[in-house]
Amino acid sequence: MAYLAQTKGGQPVLILKEGASRSRGQEARRNNIMAARVIAEVVASTLGPRGMDKMLVTSIGDITITNDGAAILDDIDVEHPAAKMMVEVAKTQDDMVGDGTTTAVVLSGELLRKGEELLEQGIHPTVVVSGYRKAAQKAMDILQKMHITVDLNDKKTLKSVAMTSMGSKAVGMARKHFAEIAIDAVKQIAEKRGDRWIADIDNIQIIKKEGESLEDTELVRGIILDKEVVHAGMPKQVKNAKIALVDTALEVKKTEFDATVKIQDPSQMKAFLDQETNMLKEMVEKIAKKGANVVICQKGIDDMAQHFLAKKGILAIRRAKESDMEKLSRATGGRLTTNLDDLNSKDLGYAEVVAERKIGDDKMVFVEGCKNPRSVSILIHAGLERMVDEAERALHDALSVVADIYEKNKVVAGGGAAEAAIARKLRDYATKIGGREQLAVEAFAESMEIIPSKLAENAGLEKIDVLVELRAAHEKPKGHLMGVDVFTGKIVNMHKKGVIDPSSVKEQAVKSAVESASMILRIDDVISGGKTEAPPTPPGGPGGMPGGYGGMPPGY
Ligand SMILES: Nc1ncnc2c1ncn2[C@@H]1O[C@H](COP(=O)(O)OP(=O)(O)OP(=O)(O)O)[C@@H](O)[C@H]1O
Ligand SMILES: [Mg+2]
């Protein structure tokens, strides 16, 4: 329907395109809030170690079974713009801190539910939003005051953090093993810059393989290349490897212009070919002379060059990925060489062993036993394909939280303890605010309690009883450490129990939840253009980009 307005004279004026629609005021807000809350409800049942998993089936029948908030929302194809915002919340949380995606989304959903109640009581959205913002700011202060500093050498605490993050993932008995691997891996790649630690988990390569069990998952102090040794005559294993990392082709370059070489007799032909062979031989010679016994090349290696390398007992790999070359450099300490004339023995990387191994049906080359590698790999084993994928997600969360602790060494008690403590302090704070904003701060405080409440509900506990008991426990000294033990139903000191989360995960969850809820609450007009028809597919390839939502530019 085209959207029309009328002039004073009653003249209709066409404002929006045919097929456009508009919803305003309460209706728009209600729809948005409902859409966002539906998304929050989808993931809420997965929260905590006793949360359930989701099975997601794509249109072509691919199945994913997961408990990971970010993975669930990434896989479901949502249409409503407000629902899309919730998906962004999960993505941001995942990008920033790697864990707590479900918490962030559930919190946002609850802020919206409580916010809607306030709106229905006639409170203006801007008042709700400003109350929420003040409460979020205060929540950050509260977190700052109650967090506990972790010594990076305190392996026990690091392990607890890693185990807590995997509590809800279906990795069962392997959790301990995974936690140890995550700690070792992050420790290996973390770098100190000034007085800060930087731990970029992109420097940890994860390779998945079906077969054997999760317990066989291993940390490789180096890199695993999804490549084979290039020539059958080469050794399949080199110990004490001195590795040349070459990013130029070991081939004779073709000229960029067309040239004709006239050959008049067979000897000239031979000389011409010999010339090429010699050039290749020289290249290999240059590498061998510097003491390399392994060559990893980012580009191609000519058959003849392969032959010469094999004759010298050098193991070579060609067409390695650029990202792998960077990782190899970080792992082996070698420097990438573009010009073989510049190759120096100091540029060679070192690994105790470089070997081709058969993993499942594929051959892979392991570059391992590097001295103090700044990039490492984890080879995940699991019996089933879906298990391997979920194990990867679990490991991702564990690596993320350990990296979070390296970057900001603060933790808070889990099991809803931190959220309950924030709620309690915010209630006190609300009374100081006064006015209508006070109601919003109180609503924020109550929303925080959705986390312990959902943890209890998902564990089959009576959430009201748990919440009453939890509030009472928080009134006592050290109450801020008390949370829900989902396995016994008791309110216990979560820090003592080893259920701890990085402070940064909680901070980020509150930040993204309040941001998204505020944005949705402030919207009072949704204008959507008519759906643009996708242009017909031209022969030989897919058509242009499909229109953004409702004809808005993509990304709306
Ligand atoms: N043994 C436990 N007892 C009580 N609560 C726990 C326990 N282990 C973990 N938790 C709590 O479970 C919550 C985390 O649950 P979960 O991992 O399912 O969601 P998330 O971290 O918010 O999102 P995701 O992991 O999907 O990104 C945290 O509040 C954490 O403190
Ligand atoms: Mg988690």
XYZ file of C-alpha atoms and ligand atoms in Angstrom:
588
model
C 0.000 0.000 0.000
C 1.373 3.362 -0.904
C 1.611 5.727 2.019
C -0.465 8.825 1.497
C -0.826 12.177 3.236
C -3.305 14.902 2.562
C -2.823 18.599 2.053
C -5.146 21.103 3.733
C -7.143 21.209 0.594
C -7.673 17.460 0.798
C -5.225 16.737 -1.992
C -3.630 13.307 -1.544
C 0.195 13.308 -1.629
C 2.114 10.139 -2.283
C 5.061 9.885 0.117
C 6.274 6.320 0.113
C 6.554 3.835 -2.683
C 3.898 1.334 -3.599
C 3.982 -1.575 -1.129
C 5.515 0.485 1.671
C 4.095 0.281 5.152
C 4.365 2.208 8.331
C 3.554 1.442 11.919
C 3.770 4.058 14.595
C 3.678 4.745 18.297
C 2.564 1.979 20.589
C 1.946 -0.493 17.826
C 5.456 -0.117 16.416
C 6.999 -0.397 19.847
C 4.950 -3.418 20.815
C 5.861 -5.261 17.654
C 9.548 -4.529 18.073
C 9.604 -5.533 21.712
C 7.723 -8.709 20.988
C 10.067 -9.697 18.150
C 13.144 -9.087 20.292
C 11.697 -10.953 23.245
C 10.888 -13.972 21.120
C 14.571 -14.189 20.208
C 15.574 -13.888 23.850
C 13.150 -16.654 24.758
C 14.603 -18.945 22.107
C 18.046 -18.882 23.701
C 16.955 -18.529 27.345
C 16.395 -22.248 27.784
C 20.040 -22.945 26.915
C 21.441 -20.806 29.741
C 23.693 -22.524 32.217
C 25.071 -26.016 32.685
C 21.613 -27.494 32.914
C 20.299 -25.582 29.940
C 19.081 -27.544 26.953
C 20.595 -27.686 23.486
C 19.016 -26.634 20.213
C 18.911 -28.600 17.015
C 19.032 -26.368 13.977
C 18.230 -27.684 10.553
C 19.015 -25.659 7.456
C 16.897 -25.688 4.313
C 19.267 -28.193 2.766
C 19.110 -30.447 5.783
C 22.391 -29.642 7.533
C 22.057 -30.188 11.229
C 23.745 -28.303 14.033
C 23.254 -29.223 17.662
C 24.457 -26.530 19.986
C 24.081 -24.708 23.240
C 25.974 -21.644 22.109
C 23.843 -18.499 21.961
C 25.887 -16.912 19.210
C 25.846 -20.059 17.089
C 22.069 -20.465 17.445
C 21.311 -16.907 16.448
C 23.848 -17.030 13.670
C 22.104 -20.043 12.188
C 18.503 -18.937 12.400
C 17.410 -16.651 9.679
C 15.485 -13.824 11.309
C 13.488 -11.325 9.343
C 12.200 -8.729 11.787
C 14.569 -5.760 12.196
C 14.251 -5.703 15.997
C 14.962 -9.432 16.112
C 18.009 -8.773 13.961
C 19.241 -6.352 16.572
C 19.200 -9.138 19.142
C 21.290 -11.265 16.814
C 23.759 -8.375 16.699
C 23.884 -8.315 20.475
C 25.055 -11.915 20.452
C 27.560 -11.223 17.677
C 29.042 -8.216 19.439
C 29.344 -10.156 22.662
C 31.026 -13.015 20.808
C 33.456 -10.711 19.005
C 34.370 -8.704 22.067
C 34.731 -11.354 24.754
C 33.811 -14.717 23.218
C 31.387 -15.863 25.925
C 28.198 -14.699 27.625
C 26.169 -14.389 24.433
C 23.109 -16.054 25.926
C 23.383 -13.899 29.040
C 23.506 -10.699 26.971
C 20.483 -11.622 24.859
C 18.400 -12.854 27.801
C 19.213 -9.702 29.727
C 18.240 -7.527 26.805
C 14.928 -9.388 26.452
C 14.146 -8.870 30.123
C 15.039 -5.172 30.001
C 12.556 -4.873 27.170
C 9.838 -6.763 29.017
C 10.217 -4.605 32.092
C 10.571 -1.502 29.930
C 7.300 -2.260 28.193
C 5.557 -2.508 31.556
C 6.812 0.963 32.424
C 5.656 2.358 29.114
C 2.246 0.922 29.740
C 2.145 2.787 33.035
C 2.558 5.946 31.017
C 6.248 6.581 31.558
C 7.942 8.170 28.582
C 10.480 6.013 26.725
C 13.240 8.588 27.134
C 12.803 8.437 30.893
C 13.054 4.662 30.820
C 16.114 4.819 28.600
C 17.906 7.387 30.715
C 17.106 5.393 33.865
C 18.486 2.260 32.200
C 21.651 4.086 31.140
C 22.250 5.398 34.657
C 21.684 1.931 36.060
C 24.107 0.392 33.558
C 26.746 2.942 34.489
C 26.242 2.145 38.141
C 26.358 -1.587 37.361
C 29.865 -1.076 35.918
C 30.969 0.614 39.154
C 29.470 -2.198 41.190
C 31.281 -4.808 39.097
C 34.537 -2.878 39.490
C 34.150 -2.894 43.241
C 33.434 -6.571 43.601
C 35.734 -8.167 41.097
C 38.595 -10.319 42.245
C 42.064 -9.974 40.752
C 43.603 -13.116 39.314
C 47.304 -13.866 39.241
C 48.094 -15.188 35.772
C 50.228 -17.916 37.341
C 47.251 -19.113 39.349
C 46.468 -22.059 37.152
C 43.705 -23.292 39.413
C 41.637 -20.138 38.942
C 42.299 -20.029 35.207
C 41.131 -23.603 35.029
C 37.950 -22.798 36.942
C 37.172 -19.941 34.563
C 37.716 -22.162 31.536
C 35.650 -24.984 33.055
C 32.806 -22.605 33.936
C 32.660 -21.353 30.357
C 32.345 -24.908 29.088
C 29.874 -25.910 31.803
C 26.956 -25.746 29.452
C 28.609 -27.299 26.429
C 28.272 -30.980 25.653
C 31.928 -31.858 26.114
C 31.332 -33.773 29.345
C 34.309 -35.558 30.737
C 36.757 -33.828 28.415
C 36.114 -30.442 30.041
C 39.164 -30.652 32.286
C 41.389 -31.709 29.429
C 40.060 -28.900 27.227
C 40.580 -26.363 30.016
C 44.218 -27.384 30.360
C 44.771 -27.174 26.627
C 43.113 -23.741 26.491
C 45.332 -22.419 29.289
C 48.527 -23.772 27.719
C 47.578 -22.444 24.292
C 46.739 -18.923 25.459
C 49.824 -18.779 27.656
C 51.912 -19.639 24.643
C 50.525 -16.939 22.365
C 50.008 -14.137 24.891
C 52.383 -11.211 24.493
C 53.259 -8.495 26.896
C 53.159 -5.012 25.423
C 54.227 -2.421 27.934
C 52.536 -3.546 31.096
C 49.537 -4.997 29.306
C 48.990 -8.481 28.004
C 47.549 -9.041 24.566
C 46.125 -12.478 23.833
C 44.786 -12.749 20.301
C 43.195 -16.158 19.968
C 43.342 -15.871 16.187
C 46.888 -17.097 16.710
C 45.489 -20.398 17.862
C 44.615 -22.571 14.936
C 41.889 -25.139 15.468
C 41.841 -28.216 13.281
C 38.968 -30.646 13.596
C 39.111 -34.347 12.898
C 36.520 -37.023 13.287
C 37.719 -40.199 14.898
C 39.069 -41.125 18.340
C 37.617 -39.287 21.321
C 37.572 -35.772 22.761
C 40.200 -36.846 25.272
C 42.649 -37.316 22.402
C 42.434 -33.644 21.502
C 45.965 -32.294 21.513
C 47.897 -29.071 21.601
C 50.518 -28.834 18.896
C 53.337 -26.403 19.570
C 53.403 -25.247 16.020
C 51.209 -25.299 12.955
C 49.273 -27.965 11.132
C 49.078 -27.488 7.394
C 46.292 -29.043 5.415
C 48.824 -29.954 2.706
C 50.869 -32.866 1.500
C 54.581 -33.111 0.871
C 54.819 -32.078 -2.742
C 57.035 -34.800 -4.215
C 57.110 -38.541 -3.582
C 60.901 -38.565 -3.479
C 61.069 -36.170 -0.562
C 61.405 -37.260 3.061
C 58.088 -37.461 4.880
C 59.677 -36.391 8.093
C 62.535 -34.052 8.910
C 63.890 -33.734 12.407
C 65.644 -30.601 13.596
C 63.950 -28.745 10.788
C 65.347 -25.508 9.426
C 62.510 -24.021 7.521
C 62.656 -21.570 4.644
C 59.385 -19.633 4.349
C 59.257 -18.523 0.753
C 56.559 -16.355 -0.725
C 57.840 -16.331 -4.277
C 57.232 -19.072 -6.841
C 60.014 -21.591 -7.388
C 59.323 -21.461 -11.073
C 60.831 -19.739 -14.071
C 58.902 -16.537 -14.507
C 57.050 -16.083 -17.734
C 57.761 -12.828 -19.500
C 54.991 -10.289 -19.427
C 55.310 -9.562 -23.110
C 55.097 -11.986 -26.002
C 58.525 -12.953 -27.249
C 59.519 -15.325 -29.965
C 62.718 -17.265 -29.717
C 63.797 -18.708 -33.029
C 65.597 -21.973 -32.675
C 67.454 -23.177 -35.718
C 69.142 -26.342 -34.600
C 68.548 -28.996 -31.897
C 71.556 -27.926 -29.835
C 70.015 -24.504 -29.351
C 66.840 -26.184 -28.152
C 68.803 -28.162 -25.605
C 70.687 -25.079 -24.469
C 67.422 -23.245 -24.044
C 65.927 -25.988 -21.878
C 69.136 -26.401 -19.927
C 69.048 -22.721 -19.189
C 65.632 -23.093 -17.569
C 66.731 -26.154 -15.628
C 69.794 -24.345 -14.421
C 67.774 -21.434 -13.187
C 65.588 -23.769 -11.143
C 68.607 -25.654 -9.906
C 70.185 -22.406 -8.836
C 67.110 -21.437 -6.875
C 67.190 -24.721 -4.996
C 70.925 -24.346 -4.529
C 70.435 -20.924 -2.935
C 67.979 -22.349 -0.433
C 70.052 -25.434 0.337
C 73.223 -23.397 0.807
C 71.652 -21.503 3.686
C 71.046 -24.785 5.468
C 67.301 -25.198 4.951
C 65.981 -28.736 5.038
C 62.318 -27.763 4.738
C 60.779 -25.337 2.253
C 57.287 -24.005 2.678
C 56.267 -22.002 -0.334
C 53.243 -19.755 -0.595
C 53.283 -20.036 -4.392
C 53.929 -22.867 -6.836
C 56.977 -25.113 -7.125
C 57.969 -26.274 -10.605
C 58.252 -30.057 -11.151
C 61.906 -29.702 -11.933
C 62.513 -27.635 -8.795
C 60.679 -30.318 -6.825
C 63.026 -32.892 -8.295
C 66.107 -30.927 -7.240
C 64.699 -30.304 -3.776
C 63.983 -34.030 -3.411
C 67.512 -34.868 -4.499
C 68.847 -32.678 -1.722
C 66.592 -34.396 0.820
C 64.544 -31.243 1.371
C 60.898 -31.582 2.339
C 58.762 -29.055 0.483
C 55.187 -27.861 0.562
C 53.663 -25.582 -2.019
C 50.728 -23.190 -2.143
C 50.484 -22.706 1.596
C 47.811 -20.184 2.589
C 48.925 -16.648 3.315
C 47.397 -16.801 6.796
C 49.272 -20.037 7.457
C 52.527 -18.427 6.327
C 52.055 -15.692 8.915
C 51.304 -18.248 11.575
C 54.337 -20.298 10.534
C 56.475 -17.231 10.901
C 55.123 -16.597 14.397
C 55.490 -20.249 15.355
C 58.919 -21.058 13.959
C 60.538 -17.649 14.276
C 61.333 -17.718 10.551
C 61.049 -14.716 8.261
C 59.145 -14.696 5.004
C 61.442 -14.403 2.011
C 60.352 -12.775 -1.213
C 63.724 -12.732 -2.899
C 65.869 -15.853 -2.705
C 69.036 -13.779 -3.121
C 68.235 -12.138 0.202
C 67.670 -15.416 2.029
C 69.835 -15.593 5.088
C 70.373 -18.509 7.437
C 69.007 -16.298 10.203
C 65.706 -16.117 8.330
C 65.122 -19.837 8.682
C 62.494 -20.985 11.147
C 63.009 -23.864 13.525
C 60.873 -26.847 14.478
C 61.891 -30.057 16.201
C 60.087 -31.996 13.556
C 58.192 -31.433 10.346
C 56.249 -34.502 9.334
C 53.427 -35.582 7.092
C 50.803 -37.562 8.971
C 47.590 -39.211 8.063
C 44.695 -37.827 10.075
C 41.495 -39.645 9.228
C 41.504 -39.861 5.469
C 43.608 -36.792 4.870
C 47.291 -36.131 4.923
C 48.486 -33.137 6.864
C 51.869 -31.691 7.593
C 52.711 -30.991 11.218
C 55.322 -28.373 12.005
C 55.812 -28.975 15.679
C 58.106 -28.659 18.639
C 58.785 -25.010 17.890
C 60.844 -23.063 20.379
C 58.549 -20.661 22.160
C 55.987 -20.462 19.336
C 53.815 -17.342 19.146
C 51.209 -19.301 17.255
C 49.973 -22.785 18.136
C 47.391 -25.315 16.990
C 44.823 -27.497 18.602
C 43.795 -30.716 16.936
C 40.307 -31.641 18.110
C 39.258 -35.246 17.910
C 35.707 -36.444 18.391
C 33.639 -39.415 17.396
C 30.904 -37.597 15.498
C 30.968 -34.677 13.101
C 28.459 -32.699 15.155
C 30.380 -33.425 18.286
C 33.548 -32.035 16.730
C 31.722 -28.821 15.877
C 30.282 -28.350 19.353
C 33.683 -29.193 20.840
C 35.161 -26.424 18.718
C 32.602 -23.962 20.056
C 33.315 -25.074 23.616
C 37.016 -24.664 23.063
C 36.433 -21.272 21.502
C 34.632 -20.153 24.673
C 37.366 -21.566 26.899
C 40.131 -19.911 24.878
C 38.203 -16.645 24.877
C 37.698 -16.509 28.624
C 41.324 -17.387 29.367
C 42.382 -14.678 26.895
C 39.949 -12.273 28.597
C 41.696 -12.922 31.897
C 45.091 -12.268 30.317
C 43.861 -8.953 28.997
C 41.949 -7.959 32.123
C 42.734 -10.163 35.085
C 39.489 -9.752 36.966
C 36.798 -12.286 37.753
C 33.426 -12.340 39.445
C 31.430 -15.188 40.964
C 29.168 -17.007 38.503
C 25.898 -18.874 38.896
C 23.970 -15.599 38.977
C 25.978 -14.262 41.928
C 27.315 -11.190 40.133
C 23.912 -10.348 38.683
C 22.173 -10.731 42.037
C 24.790 -8.498 43.666
C 24.299 -5.839 41.003
C 20.520 -6.029 41.511
C 20.844 -5.560 45.258
C 23.141 -2.548 45.001
C 21.039 -0.996 42.250
C 17.953 -1.101 44.433
C 19.764 1.035 46.991
C 20.936 3.339 44.246
C 17.411 3.706 42.838
C 16.148 5.331 46.000
C 18.763 8.042 45.581
C 17.641 8.777 42.032
C 14.017 9.472 42.848
C 11.356 10.528 40.371
C 10.181 8.387 37.508
C 13.716 7.360 36.601
C 13.841 5.520 39.892
C 11.271 3.108 38.521
C 13.476 2.424 35.524
C 16.510 1.773 37.721
C 14.424 -0.606 39.807
C 13.230 -2.346 36.656
C 16.864 -2.700 35.592
C 17.739 -4.214 38.960
C 14.956 -6.747 38.645
C 15.995 -7.558 35.097
C 19.453 -8.554 36.306
C 17.829 -11.269 38.374
C 16.626 -12.994 35.237
C 20.040 -14.686 35.077
C 19.905 -16.572 38.424
C 16.215 -17.095 37.825
C 16.724 -18.719 34.396
C 19.661 -20.766 35.673
C 17.333 -22.134 38.367
C 14.419 -22.650 36.017
C 16.545 -24.509 33.498
C 17.745 -26.771 36.283
C 14.145 -27.624 37.129
C 14.225 -25.641 40.371
C 11.467 -23.464 41.753
C 12.714 -20.077 40.604
C 10.730 -17.962 43.068
C 12.072 -19.902 46.064
C 15.601 -19.728 44.701
C 15.352 -15.986 44.182
C 14.007 -15.352 47.668
C 16.798 -17.407 49.176
C 19.376 -15.734 46.974
C 18.253 -12.244 47.956
C 18.469 -13.197 51.620
C 21.963 -14.618 51.156
C 23.105 -11.416 49.498
C 22.222 -9.423 52.596
C 24.917 -11.241 54.562
C 28.660 -10.447 54.526
C 30.377 -11.805 51.380
C 26.865 -12.214 50.018
C 27.976 -11.009 46.603
C 29.677 -14.349 46.040
C 26.508 -16.364 46.578
C 24.872 -17.940 43.556
C 22.729 -20.871 42.507
C 24.355 -24.280 42.482
C 22.291 -25.726 39.684
C 23.190 -29.279 40.574
C 22.048 -29.209 44.203
C 19.597 -26.313 44.104
C 21.387 -24.712 47.053
C 22.627 -21.148 47.360
C 26.388 -21.422 47.815
C 29.587 -19.398 47.587
C 30.257 -19.717 43.869
C 33.791 -18.404 44.089
C 34.693 -21.153 46.515
C 32.968 -23.651 44.286
C 35.097 -22.565 41.357
C 32.211 -21.205 39.267
C 33.712 -17.931 38.107
C 33.340 -15.754 35.046
C 35.628 -13.045 33.668
C 34.494 -9.613 34.770
C 34.800 -8.408 31.180
C 32.187 -10.956 30.029
C 29.666 -9.584 32.525
C 30.533 -5.967 31.733
C 30.098 -6.498 28.028
C 26.827 -8.396 28.528
C 25.341 -5.506 30.503
C 26.622 -2.952 28.007
C 25.276 -4.661 24.916
C 21.984 -5.592 26.587
C 21.230 -2.060 27.683
C 22.276 -0.579 24.373
C 20.044 -2.804 22.319
C 17.088 -2.506 24.709
C 17.400 1.285 24.735
C 17.523 1.452 20.971
C 14.429 -0.687 20.591
C 12.515 1.229 23.265
C 13.196 4.576 21.611
C 11.750 3.558 18.259
C 8.239 4.844 17.706
C 7.964 4.658 13.979
C 8.761 1.791 11.660
C 8.680 2.634 8.018
C 9.385 -0.139 5.635
C 9.570 0.114 1.927
C 7.816 -2.436 -0.243
C 9.824 -5.549 -0.881
C 11.870 -5.062 -3.991
C 11.625 -7.971 -6.337
C 14.986 -9.630 -6.895
C 16.080 -8.912 -10.466
C 15.774 -11.904 -12.765
C 18.832 -14.126 -12.693
C 20.906 -13.490 -15.770
C 22.121 -16.642 -17.476
C 25.420 -17.946 -16.170
C 25.343 -16.479 -12.681
C 23.251 -15.342 -9.775
C 21.498 -12.019 -10.028
C 22.170 -8.795 -8.212
C 22.090 -8.378 -4.465
C 18.705 -9.015 -2.963
C 17.108 -5.890 -1.537
C 17.717 -5.032 2.098
C 14.914 -5.466 4.550
C 11.744 -4.103 3.136
C 13.526 -2.246 0.370
C 15.725 -0.315 2.778
C 19.429 -0.331 1.932
C 21.070 -3.639 2.872
C 22.185 -3.585 6.479
C 19.144 -1.710 7.706
N 28.238 -25.118 37.822
C 27.526 -24.017 37.658
N 26.575 -23.676 38.538
C 25.850 -22.560 38.367
N 25.985 -21.722 37.329
C 26.927 -21.994 36.428
C 27.750 -23.150 36.531
N 28.584 -23.174 35.467
C 28.289 -22.067 34.734
N 27.311 -21.358 35.310
C 26.723 -20.096 34.870
O 26.109 -20.281 33.615
C 26.111 -19.043 32.911
C 26.640 -19.246 31.508
O 25.817 -20.091 30.796
P 26.020 -20.349 29.257
O 27.437 -20.652 28.978
O 24.986 -21.323 28.837
O 25.612 -18.971 28.610
P 26.501 -17.753 28.163
O 27.882 -17.883 28.641
O 25.753 -16.547 28.581
O 26.397 -17.812 26.600
P 27.234 -18.707 25.536
O 28.126 -19.596 26.319
O 26.181 -19.419 24.798
O 27.955 -17.707 24.743
C 27.011 -18.102 33.686
O 26.215 -17.188 34.393
C 27.756 -19.029 34.631
O 28.149 -18.380 35.819
Mg 29.087 -19.559 28.205
